[in-house]
Short mmCIF file of C-alpha atoms and ligand atoms in Angstrom, two decimals:
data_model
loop_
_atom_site.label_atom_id
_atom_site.label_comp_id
_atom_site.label_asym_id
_atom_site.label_seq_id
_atom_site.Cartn_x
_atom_site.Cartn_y
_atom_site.Cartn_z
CA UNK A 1281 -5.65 59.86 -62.97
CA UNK A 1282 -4.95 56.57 -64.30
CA UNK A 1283 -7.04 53.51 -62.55
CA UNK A 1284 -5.67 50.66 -62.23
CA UNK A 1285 -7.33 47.32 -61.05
CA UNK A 1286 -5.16 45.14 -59.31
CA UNK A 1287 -2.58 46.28 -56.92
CA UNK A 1288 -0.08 43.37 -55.14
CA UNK A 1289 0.35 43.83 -51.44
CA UNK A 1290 3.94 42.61 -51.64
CA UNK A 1291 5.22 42.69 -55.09
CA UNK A 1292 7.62 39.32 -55.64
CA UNK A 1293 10.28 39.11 -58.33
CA UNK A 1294 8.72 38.50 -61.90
CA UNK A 1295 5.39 40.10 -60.92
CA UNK A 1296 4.25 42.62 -63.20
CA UNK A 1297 4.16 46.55 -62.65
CA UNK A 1298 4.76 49.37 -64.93
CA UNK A 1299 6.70 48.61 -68.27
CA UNK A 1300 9.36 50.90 -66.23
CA UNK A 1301 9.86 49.29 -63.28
CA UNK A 1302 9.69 46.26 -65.59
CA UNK A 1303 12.79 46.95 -66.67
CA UNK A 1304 14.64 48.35 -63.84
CA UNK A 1305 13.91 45.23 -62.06
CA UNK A 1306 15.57 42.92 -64.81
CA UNK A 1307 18.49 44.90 -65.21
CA UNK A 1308 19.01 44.85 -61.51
CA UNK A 1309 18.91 41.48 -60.87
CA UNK A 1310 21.34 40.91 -64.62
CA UNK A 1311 23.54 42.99 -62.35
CA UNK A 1312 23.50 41.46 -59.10
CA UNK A 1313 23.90 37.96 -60.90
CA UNK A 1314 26.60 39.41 -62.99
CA UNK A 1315 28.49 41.51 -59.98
CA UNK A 1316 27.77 39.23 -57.17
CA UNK A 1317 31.86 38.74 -56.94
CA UNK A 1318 32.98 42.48 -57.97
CA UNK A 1319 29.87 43.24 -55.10
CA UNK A 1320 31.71 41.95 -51.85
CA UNK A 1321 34.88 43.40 -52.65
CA UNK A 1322 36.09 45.76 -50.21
CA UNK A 1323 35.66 49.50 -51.04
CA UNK A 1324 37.67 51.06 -53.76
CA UNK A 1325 41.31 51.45 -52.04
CA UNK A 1326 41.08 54.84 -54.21
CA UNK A 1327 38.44 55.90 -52.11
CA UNK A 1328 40.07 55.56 -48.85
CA UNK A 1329 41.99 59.29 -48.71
CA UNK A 1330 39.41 61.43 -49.42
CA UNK A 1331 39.09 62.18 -45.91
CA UNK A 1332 43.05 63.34 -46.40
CA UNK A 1333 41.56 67.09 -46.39
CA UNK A 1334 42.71 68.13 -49.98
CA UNK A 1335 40.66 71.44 -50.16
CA UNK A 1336 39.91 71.18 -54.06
CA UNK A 1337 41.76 68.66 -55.34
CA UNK A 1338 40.22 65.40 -54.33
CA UNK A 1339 39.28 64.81 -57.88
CA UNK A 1340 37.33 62.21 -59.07
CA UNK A 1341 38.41 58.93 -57.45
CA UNK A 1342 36.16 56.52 -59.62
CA UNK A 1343 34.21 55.83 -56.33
CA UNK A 1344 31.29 57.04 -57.57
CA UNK A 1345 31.83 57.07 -61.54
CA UNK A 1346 34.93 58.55 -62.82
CA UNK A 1347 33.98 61.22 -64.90
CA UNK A 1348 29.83 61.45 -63.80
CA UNK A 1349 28.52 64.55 -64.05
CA UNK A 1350 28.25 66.12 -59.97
CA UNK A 1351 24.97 67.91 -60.80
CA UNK A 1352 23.23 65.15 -61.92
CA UNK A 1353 23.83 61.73 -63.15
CA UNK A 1354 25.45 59.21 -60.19
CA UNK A 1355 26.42 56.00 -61.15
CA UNK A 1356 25.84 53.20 -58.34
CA UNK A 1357 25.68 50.30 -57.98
CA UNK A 1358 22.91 47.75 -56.85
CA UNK A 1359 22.81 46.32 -53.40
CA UNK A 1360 21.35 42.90 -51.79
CA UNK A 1361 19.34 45.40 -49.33
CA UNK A 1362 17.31 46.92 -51.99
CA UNK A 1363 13.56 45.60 -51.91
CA UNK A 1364 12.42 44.31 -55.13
CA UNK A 1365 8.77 45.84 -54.79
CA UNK A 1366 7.70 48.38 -57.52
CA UNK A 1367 9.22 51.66 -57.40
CA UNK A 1368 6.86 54.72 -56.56
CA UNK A 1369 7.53 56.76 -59.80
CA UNK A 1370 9.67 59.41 -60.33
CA UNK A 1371 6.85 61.97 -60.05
CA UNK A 1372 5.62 61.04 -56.83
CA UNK A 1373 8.63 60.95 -55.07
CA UNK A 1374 9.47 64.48 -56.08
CA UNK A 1375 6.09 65.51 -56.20
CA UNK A 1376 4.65 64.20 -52.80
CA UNK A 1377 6.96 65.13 -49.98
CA UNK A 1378 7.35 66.67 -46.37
CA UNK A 1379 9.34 69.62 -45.87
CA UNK A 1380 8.49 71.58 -43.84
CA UNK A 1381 11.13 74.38 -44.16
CA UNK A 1382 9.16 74.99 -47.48
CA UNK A 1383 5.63 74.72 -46.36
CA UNK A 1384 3.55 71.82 -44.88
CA UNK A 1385 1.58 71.30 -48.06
CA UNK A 1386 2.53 68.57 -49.85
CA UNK A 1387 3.08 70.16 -52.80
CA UNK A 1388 5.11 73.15 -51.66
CA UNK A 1389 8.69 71.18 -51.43
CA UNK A 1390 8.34 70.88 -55.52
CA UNK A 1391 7.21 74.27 -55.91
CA UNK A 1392 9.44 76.31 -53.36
CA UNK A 1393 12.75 74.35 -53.21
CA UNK A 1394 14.43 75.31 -55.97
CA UNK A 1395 15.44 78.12 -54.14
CA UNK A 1396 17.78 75.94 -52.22
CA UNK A 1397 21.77 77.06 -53.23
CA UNK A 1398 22.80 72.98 -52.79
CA UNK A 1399 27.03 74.16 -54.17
CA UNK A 1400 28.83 75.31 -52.30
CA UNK A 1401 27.97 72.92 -49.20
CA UNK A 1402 29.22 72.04 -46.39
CA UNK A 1403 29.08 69.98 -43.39
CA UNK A 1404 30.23 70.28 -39.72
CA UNK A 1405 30.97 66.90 -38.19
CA UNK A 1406 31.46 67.64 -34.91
CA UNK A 1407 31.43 66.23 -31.12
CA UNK A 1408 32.83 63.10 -29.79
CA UNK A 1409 34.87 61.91 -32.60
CA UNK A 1410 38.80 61.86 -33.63
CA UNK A 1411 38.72 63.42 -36.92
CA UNK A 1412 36.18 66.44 -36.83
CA UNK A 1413 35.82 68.92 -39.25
CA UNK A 1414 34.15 70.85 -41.80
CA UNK A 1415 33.58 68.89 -44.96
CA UNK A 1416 32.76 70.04 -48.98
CA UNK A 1417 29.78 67.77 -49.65
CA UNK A 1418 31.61 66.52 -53.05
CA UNK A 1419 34.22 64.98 -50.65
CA UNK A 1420 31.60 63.36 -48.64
CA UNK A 1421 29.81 61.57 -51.66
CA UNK A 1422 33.69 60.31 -52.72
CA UNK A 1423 34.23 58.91 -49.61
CA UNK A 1424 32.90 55.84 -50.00
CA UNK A 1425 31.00 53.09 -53.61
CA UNK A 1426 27.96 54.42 -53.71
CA UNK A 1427 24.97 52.27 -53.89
CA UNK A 1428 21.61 52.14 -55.26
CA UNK A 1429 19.04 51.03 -51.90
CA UNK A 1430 15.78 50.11 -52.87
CA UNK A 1431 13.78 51.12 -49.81
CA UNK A 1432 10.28 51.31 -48.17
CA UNK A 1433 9.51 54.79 -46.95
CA UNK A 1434 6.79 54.64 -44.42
CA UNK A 1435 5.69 58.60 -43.39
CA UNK A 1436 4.08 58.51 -39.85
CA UNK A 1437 0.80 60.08 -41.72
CA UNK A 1438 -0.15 56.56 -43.01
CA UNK A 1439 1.60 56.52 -46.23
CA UNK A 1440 4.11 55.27 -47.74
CA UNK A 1441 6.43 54.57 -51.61
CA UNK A 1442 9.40 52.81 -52.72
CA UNK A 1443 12.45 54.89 -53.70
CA UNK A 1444 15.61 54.11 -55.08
CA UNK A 1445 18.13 55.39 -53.58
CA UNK A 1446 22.04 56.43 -53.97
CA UNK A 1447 24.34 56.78 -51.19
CA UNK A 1448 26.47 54.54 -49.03
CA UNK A 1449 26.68 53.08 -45.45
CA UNK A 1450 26.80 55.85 -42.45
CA UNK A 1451 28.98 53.17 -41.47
CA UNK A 1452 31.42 54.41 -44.13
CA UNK A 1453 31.46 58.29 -42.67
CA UNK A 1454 31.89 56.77 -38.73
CA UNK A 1455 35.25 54.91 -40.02
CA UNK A 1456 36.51 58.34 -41.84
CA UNK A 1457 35.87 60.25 -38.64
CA UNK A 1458 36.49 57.83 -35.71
CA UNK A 1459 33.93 58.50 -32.86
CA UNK A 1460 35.49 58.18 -29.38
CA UNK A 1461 33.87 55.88 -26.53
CA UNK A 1462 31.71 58.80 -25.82
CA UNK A 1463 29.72 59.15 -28.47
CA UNK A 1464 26.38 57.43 -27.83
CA UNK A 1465 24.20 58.70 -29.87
CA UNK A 1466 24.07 61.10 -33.41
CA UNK A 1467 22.29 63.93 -33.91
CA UNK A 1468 21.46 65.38 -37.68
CA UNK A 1469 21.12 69.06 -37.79
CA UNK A 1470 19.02 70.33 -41.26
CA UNK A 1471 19.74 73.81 -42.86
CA UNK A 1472 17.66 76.79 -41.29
CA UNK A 1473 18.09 79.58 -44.13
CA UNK A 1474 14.73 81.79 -44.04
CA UNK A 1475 15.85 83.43 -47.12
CA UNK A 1476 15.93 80.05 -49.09
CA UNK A 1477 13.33 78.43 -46.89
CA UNK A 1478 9.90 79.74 -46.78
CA UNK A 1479 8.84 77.71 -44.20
CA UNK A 1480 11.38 78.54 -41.56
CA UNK A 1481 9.56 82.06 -41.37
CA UNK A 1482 6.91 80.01 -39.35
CA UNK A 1483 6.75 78.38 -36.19
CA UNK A 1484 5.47 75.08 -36.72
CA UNK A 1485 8.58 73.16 -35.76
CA UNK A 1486 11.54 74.51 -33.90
CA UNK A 1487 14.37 75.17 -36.36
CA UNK A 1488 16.74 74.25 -37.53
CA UNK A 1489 14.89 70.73 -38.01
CA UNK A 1490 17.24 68.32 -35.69
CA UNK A 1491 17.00 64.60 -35.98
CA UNK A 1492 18.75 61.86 -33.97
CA UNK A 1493 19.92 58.08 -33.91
CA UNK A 1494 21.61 56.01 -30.88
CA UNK A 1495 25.03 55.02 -32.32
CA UNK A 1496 24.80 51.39 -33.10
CA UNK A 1497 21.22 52.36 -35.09
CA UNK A 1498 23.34 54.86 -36.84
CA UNK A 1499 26.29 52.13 -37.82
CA UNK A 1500 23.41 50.04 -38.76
CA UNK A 1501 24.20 48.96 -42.43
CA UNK A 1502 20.68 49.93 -43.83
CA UNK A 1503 21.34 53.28 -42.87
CA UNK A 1504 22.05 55.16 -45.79
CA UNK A 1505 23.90 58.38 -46.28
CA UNK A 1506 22.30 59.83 -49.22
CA UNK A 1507 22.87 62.01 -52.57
CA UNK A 1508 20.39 61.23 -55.14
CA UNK A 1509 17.63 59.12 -56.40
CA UNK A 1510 16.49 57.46 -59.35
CA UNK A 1511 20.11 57.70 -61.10
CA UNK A 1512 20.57 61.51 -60.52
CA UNK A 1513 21.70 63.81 -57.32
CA UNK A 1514 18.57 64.41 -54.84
CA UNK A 1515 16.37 67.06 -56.26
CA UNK A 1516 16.06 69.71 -53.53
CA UNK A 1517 12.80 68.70 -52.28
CA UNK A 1518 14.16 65.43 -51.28
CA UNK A 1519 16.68 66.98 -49.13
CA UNK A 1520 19.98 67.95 -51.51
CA UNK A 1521 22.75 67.52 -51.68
CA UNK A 1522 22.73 65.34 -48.64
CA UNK A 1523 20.49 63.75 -46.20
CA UNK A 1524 20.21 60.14 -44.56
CA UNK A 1525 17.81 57.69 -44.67
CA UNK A 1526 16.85 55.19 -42.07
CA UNK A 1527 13.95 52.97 -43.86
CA UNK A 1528 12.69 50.77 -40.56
CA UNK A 1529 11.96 54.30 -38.99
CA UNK A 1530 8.98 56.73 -39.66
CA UNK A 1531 10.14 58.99 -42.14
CA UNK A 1532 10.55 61.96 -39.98
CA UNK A 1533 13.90 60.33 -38.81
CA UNK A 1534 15.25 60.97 -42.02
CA UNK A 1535 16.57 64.09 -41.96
CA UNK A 1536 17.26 66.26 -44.94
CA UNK A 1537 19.65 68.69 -46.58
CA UNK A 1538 22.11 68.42 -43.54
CA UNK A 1539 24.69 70.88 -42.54
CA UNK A 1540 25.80 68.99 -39.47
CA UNK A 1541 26.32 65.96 -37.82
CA UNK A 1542 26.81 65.39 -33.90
CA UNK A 1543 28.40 62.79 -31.90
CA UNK A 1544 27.47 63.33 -28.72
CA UNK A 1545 26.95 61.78 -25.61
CA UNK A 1546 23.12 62.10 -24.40
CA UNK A 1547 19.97 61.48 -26.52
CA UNK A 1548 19.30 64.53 -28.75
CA UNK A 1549 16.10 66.60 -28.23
CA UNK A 1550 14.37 66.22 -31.88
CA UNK A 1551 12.29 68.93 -33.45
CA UNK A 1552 8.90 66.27 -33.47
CA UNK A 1553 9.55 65.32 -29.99
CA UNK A 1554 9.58 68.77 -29.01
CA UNK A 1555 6.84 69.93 -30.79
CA UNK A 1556 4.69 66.82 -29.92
CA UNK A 1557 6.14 64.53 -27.11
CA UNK A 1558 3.13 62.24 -26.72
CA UNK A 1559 2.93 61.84 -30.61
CA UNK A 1560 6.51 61.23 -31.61
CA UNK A 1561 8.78 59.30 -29.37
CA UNK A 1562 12.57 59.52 -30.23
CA UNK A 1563 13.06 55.77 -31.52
CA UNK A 1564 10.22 55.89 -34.03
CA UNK A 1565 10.59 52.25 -35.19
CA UNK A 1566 7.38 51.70 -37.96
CA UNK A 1567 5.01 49.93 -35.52
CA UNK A 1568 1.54 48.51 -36.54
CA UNK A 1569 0.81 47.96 -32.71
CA UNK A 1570 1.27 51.17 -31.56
CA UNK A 1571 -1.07 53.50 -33.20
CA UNK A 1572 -0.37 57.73 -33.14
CA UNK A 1573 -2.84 59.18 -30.49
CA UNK A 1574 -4.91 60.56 -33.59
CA UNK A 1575 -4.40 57.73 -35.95
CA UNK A 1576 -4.39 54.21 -36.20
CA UNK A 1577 -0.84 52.66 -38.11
CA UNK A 1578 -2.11 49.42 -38.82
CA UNK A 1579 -1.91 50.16 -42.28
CA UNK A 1580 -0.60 52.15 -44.90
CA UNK A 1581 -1.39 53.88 -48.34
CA UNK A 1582 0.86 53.34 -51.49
CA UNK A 1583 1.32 56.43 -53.13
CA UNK A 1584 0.91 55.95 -56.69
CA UNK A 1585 -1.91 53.84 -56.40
CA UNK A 1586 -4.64 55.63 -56.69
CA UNK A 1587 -8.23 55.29 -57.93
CA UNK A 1588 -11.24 53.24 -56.82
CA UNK A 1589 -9.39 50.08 -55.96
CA UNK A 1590 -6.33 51.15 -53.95
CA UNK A 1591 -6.48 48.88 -50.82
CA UNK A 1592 -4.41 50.15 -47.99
CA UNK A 1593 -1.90 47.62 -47.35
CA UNK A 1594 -1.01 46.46 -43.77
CA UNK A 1595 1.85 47.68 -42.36
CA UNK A 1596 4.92 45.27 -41.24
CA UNK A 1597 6.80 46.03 -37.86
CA UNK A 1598 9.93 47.90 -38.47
CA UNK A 1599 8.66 48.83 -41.74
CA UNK A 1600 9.64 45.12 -43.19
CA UNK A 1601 13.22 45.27 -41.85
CA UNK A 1602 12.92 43.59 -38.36
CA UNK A 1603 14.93 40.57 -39.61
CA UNK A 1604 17.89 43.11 -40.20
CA UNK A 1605 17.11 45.48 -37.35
CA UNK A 1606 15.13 43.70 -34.20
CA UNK A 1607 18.19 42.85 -32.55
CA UNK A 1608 19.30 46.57 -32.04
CA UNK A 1609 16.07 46.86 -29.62
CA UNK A 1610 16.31 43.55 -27.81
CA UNK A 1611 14.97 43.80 -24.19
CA UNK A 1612 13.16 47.17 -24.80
CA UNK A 1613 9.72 47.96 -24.89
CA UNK A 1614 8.68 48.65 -28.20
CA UNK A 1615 5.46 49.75 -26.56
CA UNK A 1616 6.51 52.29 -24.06
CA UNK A 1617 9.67 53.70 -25.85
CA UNK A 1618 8.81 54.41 -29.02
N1 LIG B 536 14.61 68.84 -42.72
C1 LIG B 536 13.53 68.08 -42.87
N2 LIG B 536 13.68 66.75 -43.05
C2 LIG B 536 12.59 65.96 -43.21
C3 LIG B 536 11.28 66.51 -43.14
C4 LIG B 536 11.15 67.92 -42.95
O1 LIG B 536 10.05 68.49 -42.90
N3 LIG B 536 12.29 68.66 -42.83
N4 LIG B 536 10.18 65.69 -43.27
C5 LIG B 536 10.39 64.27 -42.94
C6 LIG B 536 9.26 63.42 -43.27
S1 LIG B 536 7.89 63.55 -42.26
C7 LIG B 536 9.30 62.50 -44.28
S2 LIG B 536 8.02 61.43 -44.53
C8 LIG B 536 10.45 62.45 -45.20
C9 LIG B 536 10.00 62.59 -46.63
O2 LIG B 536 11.08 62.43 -47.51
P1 LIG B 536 10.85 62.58 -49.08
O3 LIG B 536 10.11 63.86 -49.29
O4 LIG B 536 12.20 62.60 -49.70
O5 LIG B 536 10.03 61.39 -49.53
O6 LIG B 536 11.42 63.47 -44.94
C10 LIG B 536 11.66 63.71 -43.58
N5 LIG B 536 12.77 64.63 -43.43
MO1 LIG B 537 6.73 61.68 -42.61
#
């Protein structure tokens, strides 16, 4: 394994990492000077019928590339929410992951999930809204521009990377599908397929892995409806063809390879909270002050940076995204209800 010596807590624009992430991060920010205009435009007019329910034909709108390839290249473009901090690299982020419908080894996602049939795919969106339905996943990713998000992923197990992202606002979906007064909350429901998952054979988690947001965390702009990474469609063990990702959350909340989404009216029972109620609270905001009963999460490992003279680094309430997200949890008790 490569050792290297120095290793910034908090990587700043112009500092130096790999000769890769070099030049990602100068070509994103010629972009966002050069597309700062084009960037606050309002969504691609072309965009807005996809939800029109043409079975096949909602070809290409130009929403998310005209002409890209749908199994793997997405174009996107960059966002103002994207952290500038090094990207993990490519390997890690495929390499390194929880899944636990394909074992709970680290390694297993990589090894076991190409067994995953992502096309055809659909999703149920379902519950308290106007305009439910089953949709084709290709639809979905048309719906809306997608974006590249730079995020921090903090897992609950004291690591963490940076990934860069493609998808678009939840936001985008709620418009599309118009939940009623009633909905209060969201719940994310994971395929359960034991002959394409391993992992659901076993009983470590209730299945199908179920995952939940209140409804104003869930129009939060930062949470990100998501089909690839690093340029390309997720890989299966990140959770294709679809997933979300909320970054000020322990990773757990971000659910992948979903198959349907509920707008309901009462907090969702999750599959961590059942499986371990005094370890995982429903909210799971990132919290340095309020360590897991077996773990302190003061700080947190980088993956990537390995060797002798990886320092943990500490860990920042909501995960570095309380200036975007605190207000959501105003007068609560980020101690108790967690
Ligand atoms: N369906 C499902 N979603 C899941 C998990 C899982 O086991 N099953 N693991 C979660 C956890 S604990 C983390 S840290 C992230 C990891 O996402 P990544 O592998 O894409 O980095 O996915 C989350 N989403
Ligand atoms: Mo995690």
């Amino acid at each position: 394994m490569l050792i290297r010596v120095s290793h910034p807590d908090d990587p700043r624009p112009g500092e130096i990492g790999s000769r890769e992430s070099y030049e990602r991060l100068r070509g994103r920010r010629a972009l966002l000077g050069a597309a700062v205009g084009a960037a606050i435009a309002p969504l691609a007019a072309s965009t807005a019928s996809a939800f029109a329910a043409t079975p096949t034909s909602a070809a290409p709108t130009g929403a998310a590339g005209a002409g890209d390839d749908p199994v793997s290249k997405l174009a996107a473009k960059p966002s103002p929410l994207s952290t500038m901090e090094r990207p993990t690299s490519l390997e890690d982020v495929t390499g390194y992951n929880n899944f636990y419908e394909f074992g709970t080894d680290k390694s297993d996602p990589k090894r076991y999930a190409h067994s995953l049939r992502v096309r055809p795919w659909t999703v149920a969106i379902e519950g308290e809204v106007a305009k439910p339905g089953r949709f084709d996943v290709d639809d979905l990713r048309r719906i809306a521009t997608l974006e590249e998000r730079i995020y921090r992923l903090r897992c609950v197990e004291g690591w963490s990377m940076v990934i860069p992202w493609i998808g678009y606002s939840f936001s985008e979906l709620m418009k599309r599908v118009q939940p009623t007064g009633a909905a209060k909350f969201v719940e994310f429901v994971t395929l359960a397929d034991p002959r394409q998952m391993p992992g659901v054979r076993s009983s470590v988690l209730a299945w199908p892995y179920t995952e939940g947001l209140r409804i104003d965390e869930a129009a939060h702009p930062l949470t990100l409806l998501t089909f690839g990474l690093y340029d390309e469609v997720l890989p299966p063990q990140n959770g294709a063809p679809m997933r979300v990702v909320v970054p000020w959350k322990y990773g757990f909340k971000s659910a992948k390879s979903l198959v349907a989404i509920r707008f309901v009216e009462r907090q969702p029972l999750t599959s961590w909270h059942r499986a371990a109620p005094q370890e995982y609270g429903f909210y799971a905001n990132v919290n340095p002050e309020v360590d897991h009963p077996r773990w302190s999460q003061a700080t947190e490992r980088r993956i990537g940076e390995g060797g002798l003279f990886a320092r943990r680094h500490p860990t920042r309430m909501f995960n570095g995204y309380g200036e975007q997200v605190a207000s959501l949890y105003a007068g609560m008790d980020l101690r108790k209800e967690y």
